[in-house]
JSON list of C-alpha atoms in Angstrom, two decimals:
[
{"chain": "A", "resi": 183, "resn": "UNK", "atom": "CA", "xyz": [8.21, -24.64, -47.21]},
{"chain": "A", "resi": 184, "resn": "UNK", "atom": "CA", "xyz": [10.64, -24.06, -44.37]},
{"chain": "A", "resi": 185, "resn": "UNK", "atom": "CA", "xyz": [13.92, -25.98, -44.71]},
{"chain": "A", "resi": 186, "resn": "UNK", "atom": "CA", "xyz": [15.30, -24.85, -41.33]},
{"chain": "A", "resi": 187, "resn": "UNK", "atom": "CA", "xyz": [15.80, -27.26, -38.45]},
{"chain": "A", "resi": 188, "resn": "UNK", "atom": "CA", "xyz": [12.70, -28.12, -36.49]},
{"chain": "A", "resi": 189, "resn": "UNK", "atom": "CA", "xyz": [12.76, -26.64, -33.03]},
{"chain": "A", "resi": 190, "resn": "UNK", "atom": "CA", "xyz": [12.73, -29.17, -30.21]},
{"chain": "A", "resi": 191, "resn": "UNK", "atom": "CA", "xyz": [10.11, -28.74, -27.50]},
{"chain": "A", "resi": 192, "resn": "UNK", "atom": "CA", "xyz": [11.51, -27.20, -24.33]},
{"chain": "A", "resi": 193, "resn": "UNK", "atom": "CA", "xyz": [12.59, -29.76, -21.77]},
{"chain": "A", "resi": 194, "resn": "UNK", "atom": "CA", "xyz": [12.85, -29.64, -18.02]},
{"chain": "A", "resi": 195, "resn": "UNK", "atom": "CA", "xyz": [15.33, -27.22, -16.51]},
{"chain": "A", "resi": 196, "resn": "UNK", "atom": "CA", "xyz": [18.94, -28.39, -16.24]},
{"chain": "A", "resi": 197, "resn": "UNK", "atom": "CA", "xyz": [21.95, -26.61, -14.77]},
{"chain": "A", "resi": 198, "resn": "UNK", "atom": "CA", "xyz": [24.34, -24.91, -17.19]},
{"chain": "A", "resi": 199, "resn": "UNK", "atom": "CA", "xyz": [27.11, -27.39, -18.07]},
{"chain": "A", "resi": 200, "resn": "UNK", "atom": "CA", "xyz": [29.85, -24.73, -18.14]},
{"chain": "A", "resi": 201, "resn": "UNK", "atom": "CA", "xyz": [28.89, -23.38, -14.71]},
{"chain": "A", "resi": 202, "resn": "UNK", "atom": "CA", "xyz": [28.74, -26.93, -13.35]},
{"chain": "A", "resi": 203, "resn": "UNK", "atom": "CA", "xyz": [32.26, -27.65, -14.64]},
{"chain": "A", "resi": 204, "resn": "UNK", "atom": "CA", "xyz": [33.52, -24.40, -13.15]},
{"chain": "A", "resi": 205, "resn": "UNK", "atom": "CA", "xyz": [31.68, -25.05, -9.84]},
{"chain": "A", "resi": 206, "resn": "UNK", "atom": "CA", "xyz": [30.39, -21.51, -10.27]},
{"chain": "A", "resi": 207, "resn": "UNK", "atom": "CA", "xyz": [26.88, -21.66, -8.75]},
{"chain": "A", "resi": 208, "resn": "UNK", "atom": "CA", "xyz": [26.09, -19.80, -5.52]},
{"chain": "A", "resi": 209, "resn": "UNK", "atom": "CA", "xyz": [23.29, -19.99, -2.97]},
{"chain": "A", "resi": 210, "resn": "UNK", "atom": "CA", "xyz": [21.86, -16.79, -4.51]},
{"chain": "A", "resi": 211, "resn": "UNK", "atom": "CA", "xyz": [21.44, -18.64, -7.84]},
{"chain": "A", "resi": 212, "resn": "UNK", "atom": "CA", "xyz": [19.10, -21.14, -6.18]},
{"chain": "A", "resi": 213, "resn": "UNK", "atom": "CA", "xyz": [16.59, -18.35, -5.53]},
{"chain": "A", "resi": 214, "resn": "UNK", "atom": "CA", "xyz": [16.29, -17.84, -9.29]},
{"chain": "A", "resi": 215, "resn": "UNK", "atom": "CA", "xyz": [15.61, -21.44, -10.30]},
{"chain": "A", "resi": 216, "resn": "UNK", "atom": "CA", "xyz": [12.50, -21.87, -12.45]},
{"chain": "A", "resi": 217, "resn": "UNK", "atom": "CA", "xyz": [9.37, -23.57, -11.16]},
{"chain": "A", "resi": 218, "resn": "UNK", "atom": "CA", "xyz": [10.08, -26.73, -13.17]},
{"chain": "A", "resi": 219, "resn": "UNK", "atom": "CA", "xyz": [13.51, -27.25, -11.58]},
{"chain": "A", "resi": 220, "resn": "UNK", "atom": "CA", "xyz": [13.88, -30.55, -9.70]},
{"chain": "A", "resi": 221, "resn": "UNK", "atom": "CA", "xyz": [14.71, -30.69, -6.00]},
{"chain": "A", "resi": 222, "resn": "UNK", "atom": "CA", "xyz": [18.39, -29.78, -5.77]},
{"chain": "A", "resi": 223, "resn": "UNK", "atom": "CA", "xyz": [21.19, -29.15, -3.32]},
{"chain": "A", "resi": 224, "resn": "UNK", "atom": "CA", "xyz": [24.29, -27.06, -3.95]},
{"chain": "A", "resi": 225, "resn": "UNK", "atom": "CA", "xyz": [27.65, -28.53, -2.94]},
{"chain": "A", "resi": 226, "resn": "UNK", "atom": "CA", "xyz": [30.82, -26.52, -3.41]},
{"chain": "A", "resi": 227, "resn": "UNK", "atom": "CA", "xyz": [29.31, -24.60, -6.34]},
{"chain": "A", "resi": 228, "resn": "UNK", "atom": "CA", "xyz": [27.88, -27.67, -8.14]},
{"chain": "A", "resi": 229, "resn": "UNK", "atom": "CA", "xyz": [24.12, -28.23, -8.38]},
{"chain": "A", "resi": 230, "resn": "UNK", "atom": "CA", "xyz": [23.15, -31.79, -7.47]},
{"chain": "A", "resi": 231, "resn": "UNK", "atom": "CA", "xyz": [19.70, -33.24, -8.10]},
{"chain": "A", "resi": 232, "resn": "UNK", "atom": "CA", "xyz": [18.59, -35.10, -4.99]},
{"chain": "A", "resi": 233, "resn": "UNK", "atom": "CA", "xyz": [17.12, -38.58, -5.45]},
{"chain": "A", "resi": 234, "resn": "UNK", "atom": "CA", "xyz": [13.45, -39.18, -4.75]},
{"chain": "A", "resi": 235, "resn": "UNK", "atom": "CA", "xyz": [12.94, -40.50, -1.22]},
{"chain": "A", "resi": 236, "resn": "UNK", "atom": "CA", "xyz": [11.37, -43.89, -0.51]},
{"chain": "A", "resi": 237, "resn": "UNK", "atom": "CA", "xyz": [7.93, -44.20, 1.04]},
{"chain": "A", "resi": 238, "resn": "UNK", "atom": "CA", "xyz": [9.48, -45.46, 4.28]},
{"chain": "A", "resi": 239, "resn": "UNK", "atom": "CA", "xyz": [11.75, -42.42, 4.40]},
{"chain": "A", "resi": 240, "resn": "UNK", "atom": "CA", "xyz": [8.76, -40.11, 3.88]},
{"chain": "A", "resi": 241, "resn": "UNK", "atom": "CA", "xyz": [6.70, -41.92, 6.52]},
{"chain": "A", "resi": 242, "resn": "UNK", "atom": "CA", "xyz": [9.44, -41.42, 9.12]},
{"chain": "A", "resi": 243, "resn": "UNK", "atom": "CA", "xyz": [9.86, -37.79, 8.09]},
{"chain": "A", "resi": 244, "resn": "UNK", "atom": "CA", "xyz": [6.14, -37.05, 8.44]},
{"chain": "A", "resi": 245, "resn": "UNK", "atom": "CA", "xyz": [5.80, -38.92, 11.74]},
{"chain": "A", "resi": 246, "resn": "UNK", "atom": "CA", "xyz": [8.80, -37.09, 13.21]},
{"chain": "A", "resi": 247, "resn": "UNK", "atom": "CA", "xyz": [7.54, -33.70, 12.01]},
{"chain": "A", "resi": 248, "resn": "UNK", "atom": "CA", "xyz": [4.13, -34.47, 13.52]},
{"chain": "A", "resi": 249, "resn": "UNK", "atom": "CA", "xyz": [5.70, -35.51, 16.85]},
{"chain": "A", "resi": 250, "resn": "UNK", "atom": "CA", "xyz": [7.87, -32.39, 16.95]},
{"chain": "A", "resi": 251, "resn": "UNK", "atom": "CA", "xyz": [4.91, -30.14, 16.13]},
{"chain": "A", "resi": 252, "resn": "UNK", "atom": "CA", "xyz": [3.19, -31.45, 19.27]},
{"chain": "A", "resi": 253, "resn": "UNK", "atom": "CA", "xyz": [6.22, -30.96, 21.54]},
{"chain": "A", "resi": 254, "resn": "UNK", "atom": "CA", "xyz": [8.43, -28.04, 20.46]},
{"chain": "A", "resi": 255, "resn": "UNK", "atom": "CA", "xyz": [8.46, -24.88, 22.56]},
{"chain": "A", "resi": 256, "resn": "UNK", "atom": "CA", "xyz": [6.95, -21.67, 21.16]},
{"chain": "A", "resi": 257, "resn": "UNK", "atom": "CA", "xyz": [10.33, -20.25, 20.12]},
{"chain": "A", "resi": 258, "resn": "UNK", "atom": "CA", "xyz": [10.87, -23.05, 17.54]},
{"chain": "A", "resi": 259, "resn": "UNK", "atom": "CA", "xyz": [9.11, -24.10, 14.34]},
{"chain": "A", "resi": 260, "resn": "UNK", "atom": "CA", "xyz": [9.18, -27.43, 12.47]},
{"chain": "A", "resi": 261, "resn": "UNK", "atom": "CA", "xyz": [10.07, -27.38, 8.76]},
{"chain": "A", "resi": 262, "resn": "UNK", "atom": "CA", "xyz": [10.52, -30.09, 6.13]},
{"chain": "A", "resi": 263, "resn": "UNK", "atom": "CA", "xyz": [12.79, -30.06, 3.07]},
{"chain": "A", "resi": 264, "resn": "UNK", "atom": "CA", "xyz": [13.70, -26.38, 2.79]},
{"chain": "A", "resi": 265, "resn": "UNK", "atom": "CA", "xyz": [17.07, -25.15, 1.61]},
{"chain": "A", "resi": 266, "resn": "UNK", "atom": "CA", "xyz": [19.63, -24.04, 4.18]},
{"chain": "A", "resi": 267, "resn": "UNK", "atom": "CA", "xyz": [22.59, -21.97, 3.02]},
{"chain": "A", "resi": 268, "resn": "UNK", "atom": "CA", "xyz": [25.70, -23.38, 4.70]},
{"chain": "A", "resi": 269, "resn": "UNK", "atom": "CA", "xyz": [28.19, -21.16, 2.86]},
{"chain": "A", "resi": 270, "resn": "UNK", "atom": "CA", "xyz": [28.16, -18.94, -0.23]},
{"chain": "A", "resi": 271, "resn": "UNK", "atom": "CA", "xyz": [28.35, -22.00, -2.51]},
{"chain": "A", "resi": 272, "resn": "UNK", "atom": "CA", "xyz": [26.72, -24.81, -0.48]},
{"chain": "A", "resi": 273, "resn": "UNK", "atom": "CA", "xyz": [23.06, -25.36, 0.36]},
{"chain": "A", "resi": 274, "resn": "UNK", "atom": "CA", "xyz": [21.43, -28.52, 1.72]},
{"chain": "A", "resi": 275, "resn": "UNK", "atom": "CA", "xyz": [17.82, -29.55, 2.40]},
{"chain": "A", "resi": 276, "resn": "UNK", "atom": "CA", "xyz": [17.53, -31.45, 5.69]},
{"chain": "A", "resi": 277, "resn": "UNK", "atom": "CA", "xyz": [14.62, -33.88, 5.78]},
{"chain": "A", "resi": 278, "resn": "UNK", "atom": "CA", "xyz": [13.27, -32.22, 8.95]},
{"chain": "A", "resi": 279, "resn": "UNK", "atom": "CA", "xyz": [14.58, -29.23, 10.83]},
{"chain": "A", "resi": 280, "resn": "UNK", "atom": "CA", "xyz": [13.80, -26.93, 13.71]},
{"chain": "A", "resi": 281, "resn": "UNK", "atom": "CA", "xyz": [14.14, -23.24, 12.95]},
{"chain": "A", "resi": 282, "resn": "UNK", "atom": "CA", "xyz": [13.89, -20.19, 15.16]},
{"chain": "A", "resi": 283, "resn": "UNK", "atom": "CA", "xyz": [10.33, -18.84, 15.31]},
{"chain": "A", "resi": 284, "resn": "UNK", "atom": "CA", "xyz": [11.63, -15.31, 14.77]},
{"chain": "A", "resi": 285, "resn": "UNK", "atom": "CA", "xyz": [12.50, -16.11, 11.13]},
{"chain": "A", "resi": 286, "resn": "UNK", "atom": "CA", "xyz": [9.99, -14.51, 8.72]},
{"chain": "A", "resi": 287, "resn": "UNK", "atom": "CA", "xyz": [7.56, -17.06, 7.29]},
{"chain": "A", "resi": 288, "resn": "UNK", "atom": "CA", "xyz": [7.88, -15.42, 3.86]},
{"chain": "A", "resi": 289, "resn": "UNK", "atom": "CA", "xyz": [11.43, -16.73, 3.42]},
{"chain": "A", "resi": 290, "resn": "UNK", "atom": "CA", "xyz": [12.03, -19.61, 1.00]},
{"chain": "A", "resi": 291, "resn": "UNK", "atom": "CA", "xyz": [15.61, -20.33, 2.13]},
{"chain": "A", "resi": 292, "resn": "UNK", "atom": "CA", "xyz": [17.18, -20.38, 5.58]},
{"chain": "A", "resi": 293, "resn": "UNK", "atom": "CA", "xyz": [20.63, -19.42, 6.82]},
{"chain": "A", "resi": 294, "resn": "UNK", "atom": "CA", "xyz": [22.56, -21.80, 9.07]},
{"chain": "A", "resi": 295, "resn": "UNK", "atom": "CA", "xyz": [22.07, -19.43, 12.03]},
{"chain": "A", "resi": 296, "resn": "UNK", "atom": "CA", "xyz": [18.28, -19.79, 11.64]},
{"chain": "A", "resi": 297, "resn": "UNK", "atom": "CA", "xyz": [18.48, -23.56, 12.24]},
{"chain": "A", "resi": 298, "resn": "UNK", "atom": "CA", "xyz": [18.65, -25.20, 15.67]},
{"chain": "A", "resi": 299, "resn": "UNK", "atom": "CA", "xyz": [18.35, -28.87, 14.62]},
{"chain": "A", "resi": 300, "resn": "UNK", "atom": "CA", "xyz": [18.90, -30.58, 11.25]},
{"chain": "A", "resi": 301, "resn": "UNK", "atom": "CA", "xyz": [17.61, -34.15, 10.78]},
{"chain": "A", "resi": 302, "resn": "UNK", "atom": "CA", "xyz": [18.58, -36.55, 8.00]},
{"chain": "A", "resi": 303, "resn": "UNK", "atom": "CA", "xyz": [16.86, -39.88, 7.40]},
{"chain": "A", "resi": 304, "resn": "UNK", "atom": "CA", "xyz": [19.33, -42.31, 5.85]},
{"chain": "A", "resi": 305, "resn": "UNK", "atom": "CA", "xyz": [18.28, -44.13, 2.70]},
{"chain": "A", "resi": 306, "resn": "UNK", "atom": "CA", "xyz": [20.30, -46.70, 0.71]},
{"chain": "A", "resi": 307, "resn": "UNK", "atom": "CA", "xyz": [21.33, -44.07, -1.85]},
{"chain": "A", "resi": 308, "resn": "UNK", "atom": "CA", "xyz": [22.34, -41.41, 0.69]},
{"chain": "A", "resi": 309, "resn": "UNK", "atom": "CA", "xyz": [24.23, -43.38, 3.36]},
{"chain": "A", "resi": 310, "resn": "UNK", "atom": "CA", "xyz": [27.66, -41.82, 2.85]},
{"chain": "A", "resi": 311, "resn": "UNK", "atom": "CA", "xyz": [26.30, -38.30, 2.44]},
{"chain": "A", "resi": 312, "resn": "UNK", "atom": "CA", "xyz": [23.98, -38.45, 5.49]},
{"chain": "A", "resi": 313, "resn": "UNK", "atom": "CA", "xyz": [26.53, -40.18, 7.73]},
{"chain": "A", "resi": 314, "resn": "UNK", "atom": "CA", "xyz": [29.62, -38.17, 6.81]},
{"chain": "A", "resi": 315, "resn": "UNK", "atom": "CA", "xyz": [29.26, -35.25, 4.39]},
{"chain": "A", "resi": 316, "resn": "UNK", "atom": "CA", "xyz": [26.17, -33.52, 5.73]},
{"chain": "A", "resi": 317, "resn": "UNK", "atom": "CA", "xyz": [27.04, -33.65, 9.44]},
{"chain": "A", "resi": 318, "resn": "UNK", "atom": "CA", "xyz": [30.46, -32.22, 8.63]},
{"chain": "A", "resi": 319, "resn": "UNK", "atom": "CA", "xyz": [28.88, -29.40, 6.62]},
{"chain": "A", "resi": 320, "resn": "UNK", "atom": "CA", "xyz": [26.18, -28.68, 9.22]},
{"chain": "A", "resi": 321, "resn": "UNK", "atom": "CA", "xyz": [28.72, -28.56, 12.06]},
{"chain": "A", "resi": 322, "resn": "UNK", "atom": "CA", "xyz": [31.11, -26.35, 10.08]},
{"chain": "A", "resi": 323, "resn": "UNK", "atom": "CA", "xyz": [28.20, -23.95, 9.44]},
{"chain": "A", "resi": 324, "resn": "UNK", "atom": "CA", "xyz": [27.40, -23.83, 13.17]},
{"chain": "A", "resi": 325, "resn": "UNK", "atom": "CA", "xyz": [24.06, -25.69, 13.32]},
{"chain": "A", "resi": 326, "resn": "UNK", "atom": "CA", "xyz": [24.01, -26.69, 17.02]},
{"chain": "A", "resi": 327, "resn": "UNK", "atom": "CA", "xyz": [22.24, -30.09, 16.77]},
{"chain": "A", "resi": 328, "resn": "UNK", "atom": "CA", "xyz": [22.07, -32.90, 14.22]},
{"chain": "A", "resi": 329, "resn": "UNK", "atom": "CA", "xyz": [20.03, -36.12, 14.25]},
{"chain": "A", "resi": 330, "resn": "UNK", "atom": "CA", "xyz": [20.68, -39.06, 11.95]},
{"chain": "A", "resi": 331, "resn": "UNK", "atom": "CA", "xyz": [17.87, -41.59, 11.65]},
{"chain": "A", "resi": 332, "resn": "UNK", "atom": "CA", "xyz": [18.65, -45.02, 10.28]},
{"chain": "A", "resi": 333, "resn": "UNK", "atom": "CA", "xyz": [15.84, -47.16, 8.88]},
{"chain": "A", "resi": 334, "resn": "UNK", "atom": "CA", "xyz": [15.01, -50.85, 9.22]},
{"chain": "A", "resi": 335, "resn": "UNK", "atom": "CA", "xyz": [15.03, -50.85, 12.19]},
{"chain": "A", "resi": 336, "resn": "UNK", "atom": "CA", "xyz": [14.49, -47.19, 13.05]},
{"chain": "A", "resi": 337, "resn": "UNK", "atom": "CA", "xyz": [17.36, -45.95, 15.21]},
{"chain": "A", "resi": 338, "resn": "UNK", "atom": "CA", "xyz": [18.02, -42.32, 16.16]},
{"chain": "A", "resi": 339, "resn": "UNK", "atom": "CA", "xyz": [21.49, -40.85, 16.72]},
{"chain": "A", "resi": 340, "resn": "UNK", "atom": "CA", "xyz": [21.49, -37.40, 18.35]},
{"chain": "A", "resi": 341, "resn": "UNK", "atom": "CA", "xyz": [24.55, -35.13, 18.11]},
{"chain": "A", "resi": 342, "resn": "UNK", "atom": "CA", "xyz": [25.52, -31.65, 19.27]},
{"chain": "A", "resi": 343, "resn": "UNK", "atom": "CA", "xyz": [28.42, -29.42, 18.31]},
{"chain": "A", "resi": 344, "resn": "UNK", "atom": "CA", "xyz": [31.36, -30.17, 20.57]},
{"chain": "A", "resi": 345, "resn": "UNK", "atom": "CA", "xyz": [34.78, -28.72, 21.21]},
{"chain": "A", "resi": 346, "resn": "UNK", "atom": "CA", "xyz": [36.53, -31.24, 18.96]},
{"chain": "A", "resi": 347, "resn": "UNK", "atom": "CA", "xyz": [38.06, -29.63, 15.88]},
{"chain": "A", "resi": 348, "resn": "UNK", "atom": "CA", "xyz": [38.43, -31.34, 12.50]},
{"chain": "A", "resi": 349, "resn": "UNK", "atom": "CA", "xyz": [41.48, -31.38, 10.23]},
{"chain": "A", "resi": 350, "resn": "UNK", "atom": "CA", "xyz": [40.29, -28.19, 8.51]},
{"chain": "A", "resi": 351, "resn": "UNK", "atom": "CA", "xyz": [39.83, -26.32, 11.79]},
{"chain": "A", "resi": 352, "resn": "UNK", "atom": "CA", "xyz": [36.03, -26.69, 11.83]},
{"chain": "A", "resi": 353, "resn": "UNK", "atom": "CA", "xyz": [34.10, -27.82, 14.88]},
{"chain": "A", "resi": 354, "resn": "UNK", "atom": "CA", "xyz": [32.58, -31.30, 14.81]},
{"chain": "A", "resi": 355, "resn": "UNK", "atom": "CA", "xyz": [29.55, -33.05, 16.28]},
{"chain": "A", "resi": 356, "resn": "UNK", "atom": "CA", "xyz": [29.73, -35.34, 19.27]},
{"chain": "A", "resi": 357, "resn": "UNK", "atom": "CA", "xyz": [27.18, -38.07, 19.95]},
{"chain": "A", "resi": 358, "resn": "UNK", "atom": "CA", "xyz": [24.88, -37.22, 22.88]},
{"chain": "A", "resi": 359, "resn": "UNK", "atom": "CA", "xyz": [22.74, -40.36, 22.80]},
{"chain": "A", "resi": 360, "resn": "UNK", "atom": "CA", "xyz": [21.22, -42.93, 20.49]},
{"chain": "A", "resi": 361, "resn": "UNK", "atom": "CA", "xyz": [18.51, -45.52, 20.71]},
{"chain": "A", "resi": 362, "resn": "UNK", "atom": "CA", "xyz": [15.98, -47.76, 19.02]},
{"chain": "A", "resi": 363, "resn": "UNK", "atom": "CA", "xyz": [13.43, -47.62, 21.88]},
{"chain": "A", "resi": 364, "resn": "UNK", "atom": "CA", "xyz": [13.39, -44.08, 23.27]},
{"chain": "A", "resi": 365, "resn": "UNK", "atom": "CA", "xyz": [15.50, -40.94, 22.99]},
{"chain": "A", "resi": 366, "resn": "UNK", "atom": "CA", "xyz": [15.72, -38.68, 26.05]},
{"chain": "A", "resi": 367, "resn": "UNK", "atom": "CA", "xyz": [17.44, -35.30, 25.73]},
{"chain": "A", "resi": 368, "resn": "UNK", "atom": "CA", "xyz": [17.55, -32.00, 27.58]},
{"chain": "A", "resi": 369, "resn": "UNK", "atom": "CA", "xyz": [18.53, -30.05, 24.49]},
{"chain": "A", "resi": 370, "resn": "UNK", "atom": "CA", "xyz": [17.54, -28.30, 22.29]},
{"chain": "A", "resi": 371, "resn": "UNK", "atom": "CA", "xyz": [14.47, -28.75, 24.53]},
{"chain": "A", "resi": 372, "resn": "UNK", "atom": "CA", "xyz": [13.25, -31.46, 26.91]},
{"chain": "A", "resi": 373, "resn": "UNK", "atom": "CA", "xyz": [12.62, -34.47, 24.69]},
{"chain": "A", "resi": 374, "resn": "UNK", "atom": "CA", "xyz": [11.34, -37.95, 25.44]},
{"chain": "A", "resi": 375, "resn": "UNK", "atom": "CA", "xyz": [10.74, -39.46, 22.03]},
{"chain": "A", "resi": 376, "resn": "UNK", "atom": "CA", "xyz": [9.45, -43.07, 21.85]},
{"chain": "A", "resi": 377, "resn": "UNK", "atom": "CA", "xyz": [10.92, -44.42, 18.62]},
{"chain": "A", "resi": 378, "resn": "UNK", "atom": "CA", "xyz": [7.71, -46.42, 18.01]},
{"chain": "A", "resi": 379, "resn": "UNK", "atom": "CA", "xyz": [5.95, -43.08, 17.41]},
{"chain": "A", "resi": 380, "resn": "UNK", "atom": "CA", "xyz": [8.10, -42.33, 14.38]},
{"chain": "A", "resi": 381, "resn": "UNK", "atom": "CA", "xyz": [8.23, -45.91, 13.08]},
{"chain": "A", "resi": 382, "resn": "UNK", "atom": "CA", "xyz": [5.89, -46.62, 10.13]}
]
């Protein structure tokens, strides 16, 4: 009879506690995550599990991606929820993004310079991050355009990198336009988006 401790069944992957405390993770580490790892983002060297989106959030995301697929020029591609390295120790997953078509389709992560537009759909649990943290990070990394979509009612805010500089010397976004009925823009391509078409 074996008197040793019974081995516990393996659980789902979790980040290493010591590396989390030391904020030691890098974007390169995300490429080595196991298949059972949850959806995560990397912020200043700390792995953060992202909360599951609501059905309304996912409906808007899918409707927007579908609309963009029908309207983007040939030099852009529509992508959903893929990691974008913003620095050596920060990676985010925009809800929807436009990437350059020249990027190899075999890649599983993007660099900031591959991304033309990052879109975040604000949910109750992500308000502060989507309104303040992510746009600051995207602008600092040089992503030219950012859209924030509020729910209930659906309202789109479209930004582009401006000449304004933040307290840390990084460039910041400036609001181009916003609306709850239609969004008309000339950049990053000619856009006339009826908000009803992305409203569940």
